[in-house]
PDB file of C-alpha atoms in Angstrom:
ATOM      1  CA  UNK A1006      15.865  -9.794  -9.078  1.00  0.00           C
ATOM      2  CA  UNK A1007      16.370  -5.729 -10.105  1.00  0.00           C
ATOM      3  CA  UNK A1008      18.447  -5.140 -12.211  1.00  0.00           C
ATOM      4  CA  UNK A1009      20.682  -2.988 -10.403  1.00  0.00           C
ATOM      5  CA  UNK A1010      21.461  -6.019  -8.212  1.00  0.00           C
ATOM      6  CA  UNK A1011      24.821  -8.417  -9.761  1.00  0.00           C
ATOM      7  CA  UNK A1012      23.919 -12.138 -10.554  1.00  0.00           C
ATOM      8  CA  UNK A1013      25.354 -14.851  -8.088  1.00  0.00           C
ATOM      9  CA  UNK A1014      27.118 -16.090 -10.933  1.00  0.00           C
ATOM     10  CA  UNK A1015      28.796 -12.792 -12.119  1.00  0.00           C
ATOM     11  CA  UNK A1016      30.402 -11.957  -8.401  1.00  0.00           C
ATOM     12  CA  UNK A1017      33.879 -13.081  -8.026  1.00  0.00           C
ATOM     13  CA  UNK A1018      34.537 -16.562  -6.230  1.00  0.00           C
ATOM     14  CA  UNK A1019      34.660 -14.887  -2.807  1.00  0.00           C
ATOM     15  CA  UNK A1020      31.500 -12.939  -3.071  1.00  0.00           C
ATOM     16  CA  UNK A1021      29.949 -16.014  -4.779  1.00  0.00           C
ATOM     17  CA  UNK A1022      31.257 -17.837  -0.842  1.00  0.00           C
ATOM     18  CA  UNK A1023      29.864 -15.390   1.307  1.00  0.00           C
ATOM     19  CA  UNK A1024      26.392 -14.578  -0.518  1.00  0.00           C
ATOM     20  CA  UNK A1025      25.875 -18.615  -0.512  1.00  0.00           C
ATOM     21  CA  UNK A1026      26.777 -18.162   3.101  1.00  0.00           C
ATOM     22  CA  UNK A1027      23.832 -15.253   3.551  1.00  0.00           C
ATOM     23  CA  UNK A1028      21.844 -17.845   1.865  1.00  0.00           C
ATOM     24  CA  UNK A1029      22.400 -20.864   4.412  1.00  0.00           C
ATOM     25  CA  UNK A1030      21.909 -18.150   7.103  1.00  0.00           C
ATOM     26  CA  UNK A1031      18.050 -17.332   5.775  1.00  0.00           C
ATOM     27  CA  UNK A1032      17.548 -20.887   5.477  1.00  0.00           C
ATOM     28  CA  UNK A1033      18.915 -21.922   9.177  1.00  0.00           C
ATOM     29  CA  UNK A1034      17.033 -19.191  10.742  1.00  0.00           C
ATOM     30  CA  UNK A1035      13.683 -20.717   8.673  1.00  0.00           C
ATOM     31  CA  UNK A1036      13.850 -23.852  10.331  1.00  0.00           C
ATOM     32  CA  UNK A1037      13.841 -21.545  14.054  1.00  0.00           C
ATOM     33  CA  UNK A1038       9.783 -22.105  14.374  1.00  0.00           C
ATOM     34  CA  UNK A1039       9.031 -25.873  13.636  1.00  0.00           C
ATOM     35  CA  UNK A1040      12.352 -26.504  16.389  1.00  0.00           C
ATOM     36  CA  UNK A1041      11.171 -23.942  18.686  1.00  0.00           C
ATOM     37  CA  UNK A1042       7.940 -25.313  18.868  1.00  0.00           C
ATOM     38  CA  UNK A1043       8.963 -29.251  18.815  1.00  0.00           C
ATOM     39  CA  UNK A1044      11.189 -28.445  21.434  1.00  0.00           C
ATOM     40  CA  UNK A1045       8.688 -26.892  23.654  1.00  0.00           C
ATOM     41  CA  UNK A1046       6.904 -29.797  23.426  1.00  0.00           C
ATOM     42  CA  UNK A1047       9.707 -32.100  25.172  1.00  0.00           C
ATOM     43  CA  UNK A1048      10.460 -29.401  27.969  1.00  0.00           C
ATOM     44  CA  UNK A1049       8.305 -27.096  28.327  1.00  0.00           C
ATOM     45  CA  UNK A1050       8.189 -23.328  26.801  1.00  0.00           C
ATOM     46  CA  UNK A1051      10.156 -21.842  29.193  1.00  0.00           C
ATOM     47  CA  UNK A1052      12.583 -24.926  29.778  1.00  0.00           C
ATOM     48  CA  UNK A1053      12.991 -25.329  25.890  1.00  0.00           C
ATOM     49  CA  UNK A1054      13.511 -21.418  25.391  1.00  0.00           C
ATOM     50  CA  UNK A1055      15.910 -21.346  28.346  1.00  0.00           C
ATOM     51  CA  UNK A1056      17.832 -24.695  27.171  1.00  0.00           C
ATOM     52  CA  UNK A1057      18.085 -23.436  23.536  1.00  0.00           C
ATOM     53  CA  UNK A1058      19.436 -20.154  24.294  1.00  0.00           C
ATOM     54  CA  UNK A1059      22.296 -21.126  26.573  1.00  0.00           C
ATOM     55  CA  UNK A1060      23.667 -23.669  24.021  1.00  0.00           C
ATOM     56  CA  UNK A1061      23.353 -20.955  21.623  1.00  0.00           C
ATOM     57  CA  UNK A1062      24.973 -18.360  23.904  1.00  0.00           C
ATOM     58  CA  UNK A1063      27.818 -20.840  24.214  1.00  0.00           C
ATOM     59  CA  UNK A1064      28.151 -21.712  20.089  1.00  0.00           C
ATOM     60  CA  UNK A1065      28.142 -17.962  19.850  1.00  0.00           C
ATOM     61  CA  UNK A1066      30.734 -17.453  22.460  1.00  0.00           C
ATOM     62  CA  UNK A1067      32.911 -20.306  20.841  1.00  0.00           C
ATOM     63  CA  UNK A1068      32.284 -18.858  17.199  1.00  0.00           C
ATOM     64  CA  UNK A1069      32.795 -14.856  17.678  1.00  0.00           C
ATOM     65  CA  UNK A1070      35.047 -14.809  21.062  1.00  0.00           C
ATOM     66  CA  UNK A1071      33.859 -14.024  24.589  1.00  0.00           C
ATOM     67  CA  UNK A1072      31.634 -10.921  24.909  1.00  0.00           C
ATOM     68  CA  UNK A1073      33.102  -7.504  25.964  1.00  0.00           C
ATOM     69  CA  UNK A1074      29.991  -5.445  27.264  1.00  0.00           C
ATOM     70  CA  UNK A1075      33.053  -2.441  27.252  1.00  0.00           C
ATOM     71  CA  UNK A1076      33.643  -2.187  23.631  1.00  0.00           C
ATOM     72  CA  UNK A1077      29.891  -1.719  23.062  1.00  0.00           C
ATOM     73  CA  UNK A1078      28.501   2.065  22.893  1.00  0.00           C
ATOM     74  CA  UNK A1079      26.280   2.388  25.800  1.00  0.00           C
ATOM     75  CA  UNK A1080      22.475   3.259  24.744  1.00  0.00           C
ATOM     76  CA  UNK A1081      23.445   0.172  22.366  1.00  0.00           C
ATOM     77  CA  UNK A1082      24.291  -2.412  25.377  1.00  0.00           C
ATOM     78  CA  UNK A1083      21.595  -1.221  27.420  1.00  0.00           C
ATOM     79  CA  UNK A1084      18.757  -0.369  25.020  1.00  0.00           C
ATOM     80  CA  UNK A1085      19.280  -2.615  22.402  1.00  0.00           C
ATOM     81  CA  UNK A1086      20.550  -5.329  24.498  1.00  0.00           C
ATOM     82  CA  UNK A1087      16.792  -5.081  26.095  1.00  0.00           C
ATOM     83  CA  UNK A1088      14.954  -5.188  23.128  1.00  0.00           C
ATOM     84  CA  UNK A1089      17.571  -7.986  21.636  1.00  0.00           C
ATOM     85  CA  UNK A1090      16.214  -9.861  24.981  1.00  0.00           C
ATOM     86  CA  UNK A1091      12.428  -8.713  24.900  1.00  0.00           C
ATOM     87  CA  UNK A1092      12.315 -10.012  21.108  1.00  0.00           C
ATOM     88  CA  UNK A1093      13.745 -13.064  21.707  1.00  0.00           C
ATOM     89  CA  UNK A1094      11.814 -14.086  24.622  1.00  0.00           C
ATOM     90  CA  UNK A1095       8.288 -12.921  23.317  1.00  0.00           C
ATOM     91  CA  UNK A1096       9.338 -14.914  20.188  1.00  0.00           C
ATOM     92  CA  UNK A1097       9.995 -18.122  21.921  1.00  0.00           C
ATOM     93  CA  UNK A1098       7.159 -17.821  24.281  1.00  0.00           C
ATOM     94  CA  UNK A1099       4.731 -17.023  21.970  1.00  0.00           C
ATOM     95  CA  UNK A1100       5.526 -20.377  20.090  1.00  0.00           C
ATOM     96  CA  UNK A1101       5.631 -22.659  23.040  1.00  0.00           C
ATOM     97  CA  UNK A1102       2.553 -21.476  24.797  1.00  0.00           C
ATOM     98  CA  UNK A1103       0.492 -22.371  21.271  1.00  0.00           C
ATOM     99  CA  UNK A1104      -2.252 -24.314  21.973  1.00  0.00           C
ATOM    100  CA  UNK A1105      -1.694 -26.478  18.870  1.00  0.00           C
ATOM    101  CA  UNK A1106       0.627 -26.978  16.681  1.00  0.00           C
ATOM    102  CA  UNK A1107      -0.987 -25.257  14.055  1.00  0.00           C
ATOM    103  CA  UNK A1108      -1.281 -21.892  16.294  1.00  0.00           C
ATOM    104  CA  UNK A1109       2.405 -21.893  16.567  1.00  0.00           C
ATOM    105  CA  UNK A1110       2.344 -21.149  12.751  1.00  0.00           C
ATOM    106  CA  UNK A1111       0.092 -18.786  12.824  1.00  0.00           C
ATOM    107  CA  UNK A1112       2.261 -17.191  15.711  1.00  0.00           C
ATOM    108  CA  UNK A1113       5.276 -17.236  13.332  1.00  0.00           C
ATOM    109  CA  UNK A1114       3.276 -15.681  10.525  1.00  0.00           C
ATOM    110  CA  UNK A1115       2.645 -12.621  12.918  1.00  0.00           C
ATOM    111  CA  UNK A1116       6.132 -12.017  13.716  1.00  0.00           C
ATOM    112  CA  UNK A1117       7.405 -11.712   9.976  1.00  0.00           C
ATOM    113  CA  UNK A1118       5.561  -8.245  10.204  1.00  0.00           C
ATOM    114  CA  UNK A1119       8.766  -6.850  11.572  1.00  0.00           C
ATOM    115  CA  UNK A1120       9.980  -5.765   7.968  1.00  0.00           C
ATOM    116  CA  UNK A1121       6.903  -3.941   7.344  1.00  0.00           C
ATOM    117  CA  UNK A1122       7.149  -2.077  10.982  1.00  0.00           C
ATOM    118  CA  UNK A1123      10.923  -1.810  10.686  1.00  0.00           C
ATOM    119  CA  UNK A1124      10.515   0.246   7.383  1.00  0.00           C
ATOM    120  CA  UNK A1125       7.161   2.125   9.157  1.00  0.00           C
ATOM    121  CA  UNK A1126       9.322   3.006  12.315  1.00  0.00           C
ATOM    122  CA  UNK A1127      12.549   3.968   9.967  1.00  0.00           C
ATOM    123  CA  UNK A1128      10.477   6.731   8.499  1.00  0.00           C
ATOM    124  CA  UNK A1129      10.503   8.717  12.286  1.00  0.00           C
ATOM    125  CA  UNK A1130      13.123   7.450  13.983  1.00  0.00           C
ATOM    126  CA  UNK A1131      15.575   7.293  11.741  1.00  0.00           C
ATOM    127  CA  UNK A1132      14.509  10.283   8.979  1.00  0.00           C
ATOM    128  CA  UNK A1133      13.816   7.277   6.500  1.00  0.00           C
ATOM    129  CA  UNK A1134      12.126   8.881   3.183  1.00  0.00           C
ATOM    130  CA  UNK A1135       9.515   6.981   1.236  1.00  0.00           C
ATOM    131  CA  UNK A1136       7.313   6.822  -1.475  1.00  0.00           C
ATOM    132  CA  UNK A1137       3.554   6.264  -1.156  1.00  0.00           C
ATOM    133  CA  UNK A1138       3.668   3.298  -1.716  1.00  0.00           C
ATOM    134  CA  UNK A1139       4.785   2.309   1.679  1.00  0.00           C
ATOM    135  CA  UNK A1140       0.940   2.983   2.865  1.00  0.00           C
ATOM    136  CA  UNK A1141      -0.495   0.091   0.829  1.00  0.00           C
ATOM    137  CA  UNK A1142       2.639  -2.183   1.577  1.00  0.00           C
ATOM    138  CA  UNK A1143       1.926  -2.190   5.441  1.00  0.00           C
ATOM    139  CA  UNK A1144      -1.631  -2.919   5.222  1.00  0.00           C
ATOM    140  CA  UNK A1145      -1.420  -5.590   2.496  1.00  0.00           C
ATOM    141  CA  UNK A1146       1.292  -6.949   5.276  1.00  0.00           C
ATOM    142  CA  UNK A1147      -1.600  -6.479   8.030  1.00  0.00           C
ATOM    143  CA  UNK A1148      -4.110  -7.954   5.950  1.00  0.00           C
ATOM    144  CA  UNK A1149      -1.688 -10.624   5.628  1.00  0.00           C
ATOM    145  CA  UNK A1150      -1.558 -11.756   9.327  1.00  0.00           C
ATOM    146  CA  UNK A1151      -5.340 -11.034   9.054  1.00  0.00           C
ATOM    147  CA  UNK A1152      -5.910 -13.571   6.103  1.00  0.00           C
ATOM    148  CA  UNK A1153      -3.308 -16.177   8.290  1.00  0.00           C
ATOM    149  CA  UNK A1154      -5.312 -16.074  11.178  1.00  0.00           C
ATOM    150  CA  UNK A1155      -8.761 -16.526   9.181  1.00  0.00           C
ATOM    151  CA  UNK A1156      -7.558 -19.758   7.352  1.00  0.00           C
ATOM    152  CA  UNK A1157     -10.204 -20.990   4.717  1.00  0.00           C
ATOM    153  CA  UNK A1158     -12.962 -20.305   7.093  1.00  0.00           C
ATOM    154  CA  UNK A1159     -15.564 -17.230   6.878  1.00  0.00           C
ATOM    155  CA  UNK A1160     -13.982 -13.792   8.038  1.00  0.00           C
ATOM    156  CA  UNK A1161     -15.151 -11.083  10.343  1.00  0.00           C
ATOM    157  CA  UNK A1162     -13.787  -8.807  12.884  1.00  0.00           C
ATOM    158  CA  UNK A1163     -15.614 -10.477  15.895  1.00  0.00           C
ATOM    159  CA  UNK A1164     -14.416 -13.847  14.647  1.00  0.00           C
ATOM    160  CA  UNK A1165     -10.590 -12.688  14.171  1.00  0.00           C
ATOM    161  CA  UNK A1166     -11.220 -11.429  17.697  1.00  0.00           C
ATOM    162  CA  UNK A1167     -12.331 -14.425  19.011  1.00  0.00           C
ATOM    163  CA  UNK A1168      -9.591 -16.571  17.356  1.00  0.00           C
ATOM    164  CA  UNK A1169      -7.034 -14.139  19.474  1.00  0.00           C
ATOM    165  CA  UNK A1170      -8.783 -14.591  22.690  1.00  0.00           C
ATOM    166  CA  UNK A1171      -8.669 -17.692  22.687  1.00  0.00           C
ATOM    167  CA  UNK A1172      -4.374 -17.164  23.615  1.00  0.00           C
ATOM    168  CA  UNK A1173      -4.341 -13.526  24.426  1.00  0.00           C
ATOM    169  CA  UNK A1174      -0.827 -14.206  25.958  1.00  0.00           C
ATOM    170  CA  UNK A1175       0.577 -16.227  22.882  1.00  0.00           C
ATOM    171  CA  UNK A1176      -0.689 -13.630  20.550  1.00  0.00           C
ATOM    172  CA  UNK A1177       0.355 -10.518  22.373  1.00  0.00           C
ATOM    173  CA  UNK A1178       3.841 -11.647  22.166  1.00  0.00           C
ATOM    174  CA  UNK A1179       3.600 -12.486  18.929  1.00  0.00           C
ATOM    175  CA  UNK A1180       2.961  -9.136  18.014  1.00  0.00           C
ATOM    176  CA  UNK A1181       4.953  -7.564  20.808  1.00  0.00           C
ATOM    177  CA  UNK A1182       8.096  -9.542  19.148  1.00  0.00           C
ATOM    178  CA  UNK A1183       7.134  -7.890  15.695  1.00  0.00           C
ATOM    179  CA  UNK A1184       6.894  -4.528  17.238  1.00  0.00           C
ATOM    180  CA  UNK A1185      10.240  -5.258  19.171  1.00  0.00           C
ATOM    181  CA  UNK A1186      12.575  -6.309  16.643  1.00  0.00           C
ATOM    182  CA  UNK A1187      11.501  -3.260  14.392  1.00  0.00           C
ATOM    183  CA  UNK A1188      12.729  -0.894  16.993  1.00  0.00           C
ATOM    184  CA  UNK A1189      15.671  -2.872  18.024  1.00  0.00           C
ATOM    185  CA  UNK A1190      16.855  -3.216  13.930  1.00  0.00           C
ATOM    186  CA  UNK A1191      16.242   1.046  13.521  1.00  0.00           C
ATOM    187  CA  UNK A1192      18.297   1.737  17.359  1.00  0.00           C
ATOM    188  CA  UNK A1193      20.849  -0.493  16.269  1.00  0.00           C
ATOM    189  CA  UNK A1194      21.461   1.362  13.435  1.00  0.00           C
ATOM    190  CA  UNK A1195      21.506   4.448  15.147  1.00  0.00           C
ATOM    191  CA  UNK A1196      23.547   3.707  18.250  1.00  0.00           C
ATOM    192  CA  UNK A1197      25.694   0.429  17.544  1.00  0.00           C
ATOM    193  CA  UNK A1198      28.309   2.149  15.834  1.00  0.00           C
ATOM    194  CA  UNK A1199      28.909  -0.971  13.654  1.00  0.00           C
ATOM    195  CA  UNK A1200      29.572  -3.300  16.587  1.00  0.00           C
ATOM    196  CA  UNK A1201      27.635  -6.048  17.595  1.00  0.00           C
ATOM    197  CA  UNK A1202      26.973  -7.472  21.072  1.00  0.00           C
ATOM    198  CA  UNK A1203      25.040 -10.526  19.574  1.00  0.00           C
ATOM    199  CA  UNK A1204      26.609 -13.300  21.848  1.00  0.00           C
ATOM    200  CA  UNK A1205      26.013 -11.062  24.973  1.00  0.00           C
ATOM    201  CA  UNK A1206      22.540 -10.440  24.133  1.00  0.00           C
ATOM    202  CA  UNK A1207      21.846 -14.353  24.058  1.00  0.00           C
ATOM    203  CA  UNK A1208      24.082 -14.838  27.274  1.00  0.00           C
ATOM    204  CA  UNK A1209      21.503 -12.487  29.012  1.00  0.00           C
ATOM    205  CA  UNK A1210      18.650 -14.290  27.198  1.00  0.00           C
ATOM    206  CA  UNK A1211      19.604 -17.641  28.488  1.00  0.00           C
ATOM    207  CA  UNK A1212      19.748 -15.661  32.529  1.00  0.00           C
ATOM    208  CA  UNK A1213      16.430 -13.917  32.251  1.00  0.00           C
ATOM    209  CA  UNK A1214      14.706 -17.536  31.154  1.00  0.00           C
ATOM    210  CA  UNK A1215      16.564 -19.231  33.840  1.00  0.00           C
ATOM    211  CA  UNK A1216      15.443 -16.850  36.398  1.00  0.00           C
ATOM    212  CA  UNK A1217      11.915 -17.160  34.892  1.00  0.00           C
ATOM    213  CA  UNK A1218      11.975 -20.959  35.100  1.00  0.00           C
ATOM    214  CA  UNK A1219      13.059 -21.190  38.991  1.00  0.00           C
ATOM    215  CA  UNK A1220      11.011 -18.707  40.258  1.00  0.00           C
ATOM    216  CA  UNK A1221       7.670 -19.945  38.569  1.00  0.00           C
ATOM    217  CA  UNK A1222       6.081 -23.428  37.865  1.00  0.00           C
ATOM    218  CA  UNK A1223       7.537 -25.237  35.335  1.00  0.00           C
ATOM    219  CA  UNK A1224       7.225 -28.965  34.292  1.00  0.00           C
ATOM    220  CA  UNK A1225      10.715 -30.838  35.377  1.00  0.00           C
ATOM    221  CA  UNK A1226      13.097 -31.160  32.308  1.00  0.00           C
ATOM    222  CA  UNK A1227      12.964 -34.813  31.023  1.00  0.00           C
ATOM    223  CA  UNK A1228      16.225 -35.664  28.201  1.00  0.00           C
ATOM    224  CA  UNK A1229      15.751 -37.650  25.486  1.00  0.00           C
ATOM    225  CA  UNK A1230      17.772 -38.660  22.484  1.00  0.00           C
ATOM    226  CA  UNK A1231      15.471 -37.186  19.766  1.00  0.00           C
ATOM    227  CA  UNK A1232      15.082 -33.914  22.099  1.00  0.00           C
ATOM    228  CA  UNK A1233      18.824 -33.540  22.848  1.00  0.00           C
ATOM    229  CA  UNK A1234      19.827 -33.952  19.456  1.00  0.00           C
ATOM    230  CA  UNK A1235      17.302 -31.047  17.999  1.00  0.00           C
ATOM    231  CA  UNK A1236      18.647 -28.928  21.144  1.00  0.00           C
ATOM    232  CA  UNK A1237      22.445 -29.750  19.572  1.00  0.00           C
ATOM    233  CA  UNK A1238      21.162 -28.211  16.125  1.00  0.00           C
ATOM    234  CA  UNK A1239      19.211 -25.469  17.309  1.00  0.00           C
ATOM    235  CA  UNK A1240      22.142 -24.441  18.950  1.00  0.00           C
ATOM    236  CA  UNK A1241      24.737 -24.469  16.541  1.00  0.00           C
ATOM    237  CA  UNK A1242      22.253 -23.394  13.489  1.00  0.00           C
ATOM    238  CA  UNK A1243      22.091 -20.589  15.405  1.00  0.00           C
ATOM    239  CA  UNK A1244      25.811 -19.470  16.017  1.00  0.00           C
ATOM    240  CA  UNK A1245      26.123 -20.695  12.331  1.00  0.00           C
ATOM    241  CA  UNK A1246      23.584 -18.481  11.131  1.00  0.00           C
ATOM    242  CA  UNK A1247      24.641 -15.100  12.476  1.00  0.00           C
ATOM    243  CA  UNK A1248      28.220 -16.096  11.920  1.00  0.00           C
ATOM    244  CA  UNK A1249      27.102 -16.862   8.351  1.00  0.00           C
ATOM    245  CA  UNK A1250      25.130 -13.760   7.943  1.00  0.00           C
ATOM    246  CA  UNK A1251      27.809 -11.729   9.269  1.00  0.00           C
ATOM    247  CA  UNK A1252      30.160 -12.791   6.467  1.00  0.00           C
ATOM    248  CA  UNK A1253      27.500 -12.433   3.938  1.00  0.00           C
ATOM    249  CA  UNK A1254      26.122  -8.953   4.414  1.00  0.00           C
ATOM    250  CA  UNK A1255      29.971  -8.118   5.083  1.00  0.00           C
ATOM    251  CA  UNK A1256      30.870  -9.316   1.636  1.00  0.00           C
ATOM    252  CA  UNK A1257      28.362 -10.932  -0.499  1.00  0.00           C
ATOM    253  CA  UNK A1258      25.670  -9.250  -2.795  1.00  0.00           C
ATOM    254  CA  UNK A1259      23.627  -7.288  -0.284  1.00  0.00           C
ATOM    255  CA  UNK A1260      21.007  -6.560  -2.813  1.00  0.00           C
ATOM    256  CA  UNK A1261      20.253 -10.359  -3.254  1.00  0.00           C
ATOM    257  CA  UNK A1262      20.713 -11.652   0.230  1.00  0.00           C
ATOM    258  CA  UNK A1263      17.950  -8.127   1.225  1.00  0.00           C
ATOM    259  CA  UNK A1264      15.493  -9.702  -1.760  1.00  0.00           C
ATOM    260  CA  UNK A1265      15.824 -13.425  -0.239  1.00  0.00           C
ATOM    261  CA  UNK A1266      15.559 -12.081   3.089  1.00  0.00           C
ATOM    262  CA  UNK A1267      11.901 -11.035   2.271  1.00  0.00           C
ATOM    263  CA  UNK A1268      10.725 -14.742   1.792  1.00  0.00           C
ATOM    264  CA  UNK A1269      11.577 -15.979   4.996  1.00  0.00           C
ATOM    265  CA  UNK A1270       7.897 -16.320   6.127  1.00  0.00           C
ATOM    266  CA  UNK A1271       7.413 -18.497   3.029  1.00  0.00           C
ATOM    267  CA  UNK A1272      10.394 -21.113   3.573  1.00  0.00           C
ATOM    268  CA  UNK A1273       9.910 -20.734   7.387  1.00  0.00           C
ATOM    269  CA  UNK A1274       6.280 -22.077   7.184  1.00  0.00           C
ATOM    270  CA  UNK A1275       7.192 -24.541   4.713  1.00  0.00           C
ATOM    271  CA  UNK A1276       9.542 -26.362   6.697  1.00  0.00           C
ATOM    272  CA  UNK A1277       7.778 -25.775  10.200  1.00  0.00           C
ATOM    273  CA  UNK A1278       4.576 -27.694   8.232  1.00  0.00           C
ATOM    274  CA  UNK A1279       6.767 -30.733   6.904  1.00  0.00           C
ATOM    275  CA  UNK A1280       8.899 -30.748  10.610  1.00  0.00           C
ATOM    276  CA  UNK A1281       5.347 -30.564  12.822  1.00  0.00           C
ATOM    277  CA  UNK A1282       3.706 -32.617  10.256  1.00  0.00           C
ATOM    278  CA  UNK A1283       0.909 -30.017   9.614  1.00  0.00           C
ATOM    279  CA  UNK A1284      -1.121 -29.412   5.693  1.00  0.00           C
ATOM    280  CA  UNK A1285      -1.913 -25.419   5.977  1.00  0.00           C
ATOM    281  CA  UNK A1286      -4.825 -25.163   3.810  1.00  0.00           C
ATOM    282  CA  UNK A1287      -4.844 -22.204   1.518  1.00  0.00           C
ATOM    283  CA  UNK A1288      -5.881 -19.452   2.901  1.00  0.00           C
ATOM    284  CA  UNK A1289      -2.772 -19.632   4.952  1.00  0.00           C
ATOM    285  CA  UNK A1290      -0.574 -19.613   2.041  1.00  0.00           C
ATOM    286  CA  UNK A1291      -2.568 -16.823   0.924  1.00  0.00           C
ATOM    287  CA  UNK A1292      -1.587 -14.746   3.975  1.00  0.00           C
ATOM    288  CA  UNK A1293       1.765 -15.520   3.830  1.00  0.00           C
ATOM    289  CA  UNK A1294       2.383 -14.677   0.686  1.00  0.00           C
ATOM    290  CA  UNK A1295       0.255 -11.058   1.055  1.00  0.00           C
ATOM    291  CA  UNK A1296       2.973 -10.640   3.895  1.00  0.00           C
ATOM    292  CA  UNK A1297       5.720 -11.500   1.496  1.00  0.00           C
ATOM    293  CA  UNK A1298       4.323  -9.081  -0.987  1.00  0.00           C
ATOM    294  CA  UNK A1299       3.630  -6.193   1.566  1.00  0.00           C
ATOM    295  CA  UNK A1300       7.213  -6.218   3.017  1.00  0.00           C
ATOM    296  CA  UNK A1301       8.328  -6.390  -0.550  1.00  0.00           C
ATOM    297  CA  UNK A1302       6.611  -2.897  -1.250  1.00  0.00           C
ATOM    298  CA  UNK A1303       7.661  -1.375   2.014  1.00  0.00           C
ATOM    299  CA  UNK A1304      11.331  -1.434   0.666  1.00  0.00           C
ATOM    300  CA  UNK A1305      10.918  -0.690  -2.804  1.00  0.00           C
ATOM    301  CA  UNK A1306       8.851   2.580  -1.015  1.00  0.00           C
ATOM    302  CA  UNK A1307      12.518   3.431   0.587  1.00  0.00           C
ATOM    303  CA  UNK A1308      14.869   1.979  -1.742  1.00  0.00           C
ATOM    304  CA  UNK A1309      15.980   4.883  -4.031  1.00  0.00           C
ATOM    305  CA  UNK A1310      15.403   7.030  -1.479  1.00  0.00           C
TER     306      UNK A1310
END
């Protein structure tokens, strides 16, 4: 931790509450990729992206009130509220149409670039200043993804290429989601004017995959216990997350909750291997941690600055 940032156990009572609540938050949103992709699996990727975001959209209607598109700035609603939907969809897409389970991790691995791209982007959009440093934190990030997509075997350009064709789809919304979220995190901060339109965004996430699931083959949507029940917690993990972030970021130590933040990728493939019952060897680990330690240096490039 730097040592500018207060220790957990040196915050009063109330910070101690909502910093713990920043950390449930990280950790709900790390389980998102072993669920998305389990569920998937029971109804389909566009039935289990469609089902998950309307009982999310209604958890996060119950949690933070009814949206009110009117109270939003406009370039915010519109733009934002299309990238909000763009990520989200590419994201859950990109898991479900994995051929394997173990592609859907490698899928997740790819979208954790966003930190790296978010800083990257900051620097033009934004008038972000940083340090050199930021040059070798993106491509250690890059060669991050790279080293996931490799695994233990032998690496070369034309076999990294061939590894991607073999789900051009799945993999170009991977990286579309990565590219995405960095632009919607910088245009939020530019146009949001510290409002949120969170549960609107997934109301209009949950349309656009309904629409997408009537108007093109789908596999019929079969319940079952074990499927309904991870649908249940997907959906309220979710409205407890952002709910739980909200309060954190609001009141908690910022500094720690940004650091934890940054290890996402490593929790999040840690508990998608133990839910999907996978053993990454280790040149997976390898990559993830490279994109740990790239994002890493891509904000201590911009952090006194």
């Amino acid at each position: 931790m730097p040592e500018s940032a207060p220790s957990l156990t040196a915050q009063p009572v109330s910070a101690q509450r909502a910093t713990l609540a920043g950390l449930i938050a990280i950790l709900l949103w790390s389980a998102s990729v072993g669920l998305f992709r389990s569920i998937a699996e029971q109804f389909g990727p566009t039935g289990g992206a469609a089902l998950i975001y309307t009982l999310s959209a209604i958890c996060l209607c119950l949690a933070l009130g009814l949206p009110r598109p009117r109270q939003l700035p406009k370039r915010y609603l519109f733009i934002g509220g299309a990238l909000f939907v763009g990520y989200e969809i590419s994201l859950a897409l990109a898991i479900g149409l994995a051929h394997t389970r173990a592609q859907s991790l490698e899928l997740g691995m790819i979208n954790y670039l966003w930190p790296s791209l978010t800083v990257l982007l900051a620097l033009f959009l934004n008038g972000q200043r940083a340090s050199w440093l930021i040059w070798p934190g993106l491509a250690l990030a890059v060669a991050g993804v790279a080293q996931v997509l490799k695994g233990d075997g032998d690496w070369s350009p034309a076999l990294l290429w061939a590894n991607m064709q073999d789900n051009p789809i799945a993999y170009g919304l991977a990286f579309a989601a990565a590219l995405i979220w960095a632009l919607y995190c910088n245009l939020t901060r530019r146009w949001s004017e510290g409002k949120s339109g969170v549960a609107l965004f997934f109301c209009a996430t949950a349309i656009v995959l309904w629409v997408m699931f009537f108007i093109t083959p789908q596999p019929a949507l079969h319940f079952s216990l074990p499927a309904s029940l991870q649908l249940l917690f997907m959906g309220l993990s979710t409205a407890i997350a952002y709910s739980a972030w909200n309060r954190g970021i609001s009141h908690g130590n910022m500094t720690l909750l940004a650091t934890a933040s940054y290890f996402t990728p490593v929790l999040s493939a840690l508990l998608a291997s133990l839910w999907l019952g996978l053993t990454p060897g280790f040149g997976f680990w390898q990559g993830v941690v490279m994109v740990v330690l790239g994002s890493l240096v891509c904000w201590l490039a911009t952090r006194n600055r």
